[in-house]
Coordinates of C-alpha atoms and ligand atoms in Angstrom, one line a residue:
X575 CA 56.5 156.8 -151.6
X576 CA 58.5 160.0 -151.6
X577 CA 59.0 162.7 -154.1
X578 CA 62.0 162.9 -156.8
X579 CA 63.6 165.1 -155.9
X580 CA 63.1 168.8 -158.5
X581 CA 66.4 168.7 -159.7
X582 CA 68.8 172.2 -161.1
X583 CA 70.2 171.0 -164.9
X584 CA 72.8 173.4 -163.8
X585 CA 74.6 172.6 -160.5
X586 CA 73.7 168.5 -160.1
X587 CA 77.1 167.4 -161.7
X588 CA 80.8 168.9 -161.5
X589 CA 81.6 171.0 -164.2
X590 CA 84.9 171.9 -166.0
X591 CA 88.1 172.5 -165.3
X592 CA 88.6 168.4 -164.8
X593 CA 91.9 167.9 -163.3
X594 CA 94.1 166.5 -166.0
X595 CA 94.4 162.5 -165.6
X596 CA 94.7 159.3 -168.8
X597 CA 94.4 156.1 -168.7
X598 CA 95.4 153.3 -170.7
X599 CA 92.6 152.5 -173.0
X600 CA 89.9 150.6 -172.1
X601 CA 90.1 152.4 -168.7
X602 CA 87.7 152.3 -165.3
X603 CA 85.1 154.6 -164.5
X604 CA 86.2 153.7 -160.9
X605 CA 90.2 154.9 -161.6
X606 CA 88.0 158.6 -162.6
X607 CA 88.2 162.0 -160.9
X608 CA 85.6 163.1 -159.6
X609 CA 83.5 159.0 -160.6
X610 CA 80.8 159.2 -163.1
X611 CA 77.9 158.7 -162.1
X612 CA 75.4 156.6 -163.6
X613 CA 72.8 156.6 -161.4
X614 CA 73.4 153.5 -158.5
X615 CA 72.4 155.5 -155.8
X616 CA 69.7 157.6 -157.7
X617 CA 67.7 155.4 -160.3
X618 CA 64.5 154.1 -159.0
X619 CA 62.6 151.9 -161.1
X620 CA 58.7 151.3 -161.0
X621 CA 59.0 147.9 -163.1
X622 CA 58.6 148.8 -165.7
X623 CA 60.8 146.6 -167.5
X624 CA 59.1 143.6 -165.4
X625 CA 61.0 140.2 -167.0
X626 CA 62.6 141.6 -169.5
X627 CA 65.8 139.8 -171.2
X628 CA 68.2 142.4 -171.8
X629 CA 72.0 142.0 -173.4
X630 CA 74.3 145.7 -172.9
X631 CA 77.6 145.7 -175.0
X632 CA 79.8 147.4 -173.1
X633 CA 77.9 147.6 -169.6
X634 CA 80.4 148.2 -167.2
X635 CA 81.0 151.8 -167.3
X636 CA 79.3 154.5 -168.9
X637 CA 76.7 154.8 -170.6
X638 CA 76.1 151.0 -171.2
X639 CA 77.0 150.7 -166.7
X640 CA 73.7 153.1 -166.8
X641 CA 71.4 151.5 -168.9
X642 CA 72.1 147.9 -166.9
X643 CA 71.1 149.9 -163.6
X644 CA 68.1 151.3 -164.8
X645 CA 67.2 148.2 -166.6
X646 CA 67.5 144.8 -163.5
X647 CA 66.3 148.1 -161.5
X648 CA 63.0 148.4 -163.5
X649 CA 62.3 144.6 -163.5
X650 CA 65.4 142.5 -166.5
X651 CA 68.1 140.9 -166.4
X652 CA 70.6 141.6 -167.7
X653 CA 73.9 140.3 -169.5
X654 CA 76.6 142.7 -170.2
X655 CA 80.0 142.2 -172.6
X656 CA 83.0 144.1 -171.3
X657 CA 86.8 144.2 -172.3
X658 CA 88.6 141.6 -169.7
X659 CA 91.1 144.9 -168.4
X660 CA 87.5 145.9 -168.1
X661 CA 86.4 143.2 -164.9
X662 CA 86.6 145.6 -161.4
X663 CA 83.8 147.9 -163.3
X664 CA 82.0 144.4 -164.7
X665 CA 82.0 143.2 -160.8
X666 CA 80.7 146.7 -159.6
X667 CA 77.9 146.5 -162.0
X668 CA 76.8 142.6 -161.8
X669 CA 76.4 143.2 -158.0
X670 CA 73.6 145.7 -158.1
X671 CA 71.8 144.2 -160.9
X672 CA 72.1 140.4 -158.3
X673 CA 71.0 143.2 -155.6
X674 CA 68.1 144.0 -157.7
X675 CA 67.2 140.2 -157.0
X676 CA 67.6 140.1 -161.2
X677 CA 70.0 137.8 -162.3
X678 CA 73.2 139.5 -163.3
X679 CA 75.9 138.2 -165.9
X680 CA 78.9 139.0 -167.1
X681 CA 81.2 138.3 -170.2
X682 CA 84.4 139.8 -170.9
X683 CA 85.5 139.4 -174.7
X684 CA 86.2 141.3 -177.4
X685 CA 83.5 142.3 -179.6
X686 CA 86.6 142.7 -183.1
X687 CA 86.0 139.0 -183.4
X688 CA 82.9 137.3 -185.3
X689 CA 82.8 134.4 -183.6
X690 CA 83.2 135.7 -179.6
X691 CA 80.1 138.1 -180.9
X692 CA 77.8 135.5 -181.9
X693 CA 78.9 132.9 -179.1
X694 CA 78.3 135.9 -177.0
X695 CA 74.4 136.3 -178.7
X696 CA 73.6 132.4 -177.8
X697 CA 75.0 132.9 -174.2
X698 CA 72.5 135.7 -173.6
X699 CA 69.6 134.1 -175.4
X700 CA 70.8 130.6 -173.2
X701 CA 71.5 131.8 -169.9
X702 CA 69.2 134.7 -169.5
X703 CA 66.8 131.8 -171.1
X704 CA 65.3 134.2 -174.1
X705 CA 66.5 138.0 -175.5
X706 CA 63.6 140.4 -176.4
X707 CA 65.7 144.0 -175.5
X708 CA 69.9 144.8 -177.1
X709 CA 71.8 147.8 -176.4
X710 CA 74.4 148.0 -178.8
X711 CA 76.7 150.3 -176.9
X712 CA 80.3 149.5 -177.2
X713 CA 83.1 152.0 -179.0
X714 CA 86.3 152.7 -180.1
X715 CA 87.7 156.0 -179.5
X716 CA 90.8 157.5 -180.1
X717 CA 91.5 161.1 -180.9
X718 CA 94.0 161.5 -183.6
X719 CA 95.3 165.7 -184.4
X720 CA 95.4 164.7 -188.5
X721 CA 94.2 161.7 -191.3
X722 CA 98.1 161.5 -191.1
X723 CA 97.9 160.0 -187.9
X724 CA 95.2 157.6 -187.5
X725 CA 96.8 154.2 -188.8
X726 CA 94.9 151.2 -191.5
X727 CA 95.1 149.4 -188.0
X728 CA 93.4 152.0 -186.4
X729 CA 90.8 152.3 -188.7
X730 CA 90.8 148.7 -188.6
X731 CA 90.2 148.8 -184.7
X732 CA 87.6 151.3 -184.5
X733 CA 85.1 149.7 -187.4
X734 CA 85.3 146.2 -186.1
X735 CA 84.2 147.7 -182.9
X736 CA 81.9 150.7 -183.9
X737 CA 80.0 148.9 -187.1
X738 CA 81.1 145.1 -187.6
X739 CA 80.0 144.7 -184.0
X740 CA 76.7 145.8 -184.0
X741 CA 75.6 144.6 -187.7
X742 CA 77.6 140.7 -186.1
X743 CA 75.5 140.6 -183.3
X744 CA 72.1 141.3 -184.4
X745 CA 72.5 139.2 -187.3
X746 CA 73.4 136.9 -184.4
X747 CA 70.1 138.2 -182.4
X748 CA 67.3 138.9 -184.9
X749 CA 66.1 134.9 -184.8
X750 CA 65.6 135.3 -181.3
X751 CA 63.7 138.3 -181.2
X752 CA 60.0 138.4 -180.2
X753 CA 57.7 141.1 -181.9
X754 CA 58.1 143.6 -178.9
X755 CA 61.1 143.2 -178.5
X756 CA 63.8 146.6 -178.9
X757 CA 67.4 147.0 -180.6
X758 CA 69.2 150.3 -179.0
X759 CA 72.8 152.1 -180.6
X760 CA 75.0 154.9 -179.3
X761 CA 74.8 156.7 -182.0
X762 CA 76.7 160.8 -181.0
X763 CA 76.6 164.2 -181.3
X764 CA 79.8 163.3 -183.9
X765 CA 76.9 162.0 -185.7
X766 CA 75.9 164.4 -187.7
X767 CA 79.1 167.5 -186.0
X768 CA 82.3 165.7 -186.6
X769 CA 85.2 166.2 -184.4
X770 CA 88.1 167.7 -187.4
X771 CA 90.0 164.9 -184.5
X772 CA 87.4 161.7 -184.0
X773 CA 87.8 161.2 -187.9
X774 CA 87.3 157.7 -187.8
X775 CA 85.5 157.6 -184.7
X776 CA 82.6 159.9 -185.8
X777 CA 81.6 157.8 -189.3
X778 CA 81.0 155.2 -187.7
X779 CA 78.5 157.2 -185.8
X780 CA 77.2 158.4 -189.0
X781 CA 77.2 154.7 -189.7
X782 CA 74.7 153.8 -186.1
X783 CA 72.7 156.6 -186.2
X784 CA 72.0 155.0 -190.5
X785 CA 71.7 151.6 -189.5
X786 CA 69.3 152.4 -186.3
X787 CA 67.0 153.8 -189.2
X788 CA 67.5 151.6 -191.9
X789 CA 66.1 148.5 -189.5
X790 CA 63.5 150.5 -187.8
X791 CA 62.5 150.4 -191.6
X792 CA 63.2 146.8 -192.1
X793 CA 62.2 145.4 -189.1
X794 CA 58.9 147.0 -188.4
X795 CA 56.8 144.5 -190.1
X796 CA 58.8 142.1 -187.8
X797 CA 57.0 144.0 -185.0
X798 CA 60.4 144.7 -183.7
X799 CA 61.5 148.7 -182.8
X800 CA 65.5 150.1 -183.0
X801 CA 66.4 153.3 -182.0
X802 CA 69.1 155.1 -181.0
X803 CA 70.6 157.1 -178.2
X804 CA 72.8 160.5 -179.2
X805 CA 75.2 161.4 -175.9
X806 CA 76.9 165.0 -175.8
X807 CA 80.2 165.0 -174.2
X808 CA 79.6 162.4 -171.0
X809 CA 81.7 162.0 -168.6
X810 CA 82.6 158.2 -169.4
X811 CA 86.3 156.4 -169.4
X812 CA 86.6 156.4 -173.1
X813 CA 87.6 159.5 -172.8
X814 CA 89.6 159.6 -170.3
X815 CA 91.8 157.3 -171.9
X816 CA 92.9 158.2 -175.4
X817 CA 89.0 159.6 -176.4
X818 CA 89.9 162.9 -175.9
X819 CA 92.7 165.5 -175.8
X820 CA 94.4 166.6 -172.8
X821 CA 93.1 170.2 -173.6
X822 CA 89.3 169.0 -174.2
X823 CA 89.1 166.7 -170.6
X824 CA 90.1 169.7 -169.0
X825 CA 87.3 171.6 -170.4
X826 CA 85.1 168.6 -170.6
X827 CA 81.6 170.2 -171.4
X828 CA 82.3 174.1 -171.2
X829 CA 80.8 174.9 -174.7
X830 CA 77.5 173.0 -173.8
X831 CA 74.5 175.5 -172.5
X832 CA 74.3 173.7 -169.9
X833 CA 78.0 174.7 -168.8
X834 CA 79.3 170.9 -167.7
X835 CA 79.4 167.4 -169.1
X836 CA 76.8 165.3 -168.8
X837 CA 76.8 162.1 -166.0
X838 CA 75.9 158.4 -167.1
X839 CA 73.1 158.8 -164.5
X840 CA 71.4 161.0 -167.5
X841 CA 70.5 159.2 -169.7
X842 CA 69.5 155.2 -168.6
X843 CA 66.0 156.4 -168.0
X844 CA 66.5 156.7 -171.8
X845 CA 67.8 153.6 -172.7
X846 CA 64.4 152.2 -170.4
X847 CA 62.4 154.7 -172.2
X848 CA 63.1 153.2 -175.6
X849 CA 62.9 149.5 -174.3
X850 CA 60.1 149.8 -173.0
X851 CA 56.7 148.6 -173.6
X852 CA 54.7 151.6 -174.0
X853 CA 56.7 153.6 -175.6
X854 CA 55.7 150.8 -179.1
X855 CA 55.0 154.2 -182.1
X856 CA 58.9 155.2 -181.1
X857 CA 61.5 153.3 -184.0
X858 CA 64.3 154.8 -186.3
X859 CA 64.4 156.9 -183.4
X860 CA 67.5 159.6 -182.0
X861 CA 67.1 160.5 -178.3
X862 CA 69.7 163.2 -178.6
X863 CA 71.2 163.9 -174.3
X864 CA 73.3 166.9 -175.3
X865 CA 72.9 169.9 -172.6
X866 CA 71.6 171.6 -174.7
X867 CA 73.6 171.5 -178.4
X868 CA 74.2 169.6 -180.8
X869 CA 71.3 167.6 -182.3
X870 CA 70.8 164.4 -182.6
Ligands
LIG1208 P1 82.4 153.5 -171.9 O1 84.5 153.6 -171.8 O2 82.3 153.4 -170.7 O3 82.6 152.4 -173.1 C1 82.7 151.9 -173.9 C2 83.1 150.4 -173.6 O4 83.0 150.1 -174.9 C3 84.0 150.2 -172.6 O5 83.4 149.8 -172.0 C4 83.8 148.4 -173.4 O6 83.7 147.7 -172.5 C5 83.2 148.5 -175.2 N1 84.3 149.3 -175.5 C6 85.3 148.6 -176.5 N2 86.1 148.4 -177.4 C7 85.6 147.0 -177.2 C8 85.4 145.9 -177.4 N3 86.7 145.8 -178.9 N4 85.5 144.7 -177.0 C9 84.7 145.0 -176.4 N5 84.2 145.6 -175.8 C10 84.7 146.8 -176.2 O7 82.2 154.6 -172.5 P2 80.7 155.2 -173.2 O8 81.3 157.0 -173.7 O9 80.2 155.4 -171.8 O10 80.3 155.0 -174.3 C11 79.3 154.3 -175.0 C12 78.9 154.6 -176.1 O11 79.1 155.9 -175.8 C13 80.0 154.7 -177.3 O12 79.1 153.7 -178.1 C14 80.4 156.5 -177.6 O13 80.6 155.8 -179.2 C15 79.3 156.5 -176.9 N6 79.1 158.4 -176.8 C16 80.0 158.9 -175.4 C17 79.7 159.6 -175.5 C18 80.5 160.5 -174.1 O14 81.3 161.7 -175.1 N7 81.3 159.7 -173.1 C19 79.4 161.0 -176.4 C20 78.7 160.0 -177.4 C21 78.5 159.4 -177.3
LIG1209 MG1 84.5 150.5 -169.5

């Protein structure tokens, strides 16, 4: 067994300025420059989630992919959901899950649809043979300078994806979750320090933090833990497909004390920690990873 390297977090990953780039939403990780790191080469498991069964929304890229890779390397079977346009990214993830000898299943579909959300959970239970980790991570983020530029359709799409979908999915999953199961939401520093140009998105992240804390209290008597991860600026497709202005993107992460954006790989172990059985007293918590600024 070789010891993991002691990395200096300052120089570990690319720093701004970044090249201008834009992709049609929802974007693909494989087309980003530089490509994000989701732990493909680096994450090493130690059986922390052996035999667990996980459903991860937005598992094709970004934080969801980092969690999917880490979970599989910790011994979990994993189903990921994503949009049909993201099939190329999803294929890369499923290949990595299967390379660990775990079950890896991809289910494309739109979470804005309640019927789809319910069928997704049903498929997870059936095809994984149960469900005990639910990572509600998918989200829509589209930057708009003014509230006047946020259309009712925008507002509705953001709410449906970020607020309604977790509600539908968790409700569908709950009857199947046994004591010891874990629900993990992805919140954001935006929940407590919202940017002016993310009016609709930021309030959905406040909602995420709120539902996590509410459900943690509600589900503790059933032995189900509910926690959230709150990332700062992370280099993912969401940011290059309308999530950030070009000016923000070029300097992405420069405002943090570490002076760079985080990479999804730097958060994979946090999802593992919140899912793992030895974190049994952690519920209702928000685990931040924001390069030294922001708060959960
Ligand atoms: P990402 O683009 O890699 O992941 C978001 C995923 O959401 C997409 O891959 C897509 O599969 C999914 N998605 C969006 N709309 C969907 C829909 N209608 N139906 C099904 N799937 C849909 O970006 P990411 O940054 O890894 O985002 C993951 C989570 O991290 C989100 O909850 C986001 O709010 C949160 N977050 C990101 C940052 C950041 O800087 N990147 C910061 C804080 C929080
Ligand atoms: Mg994606």
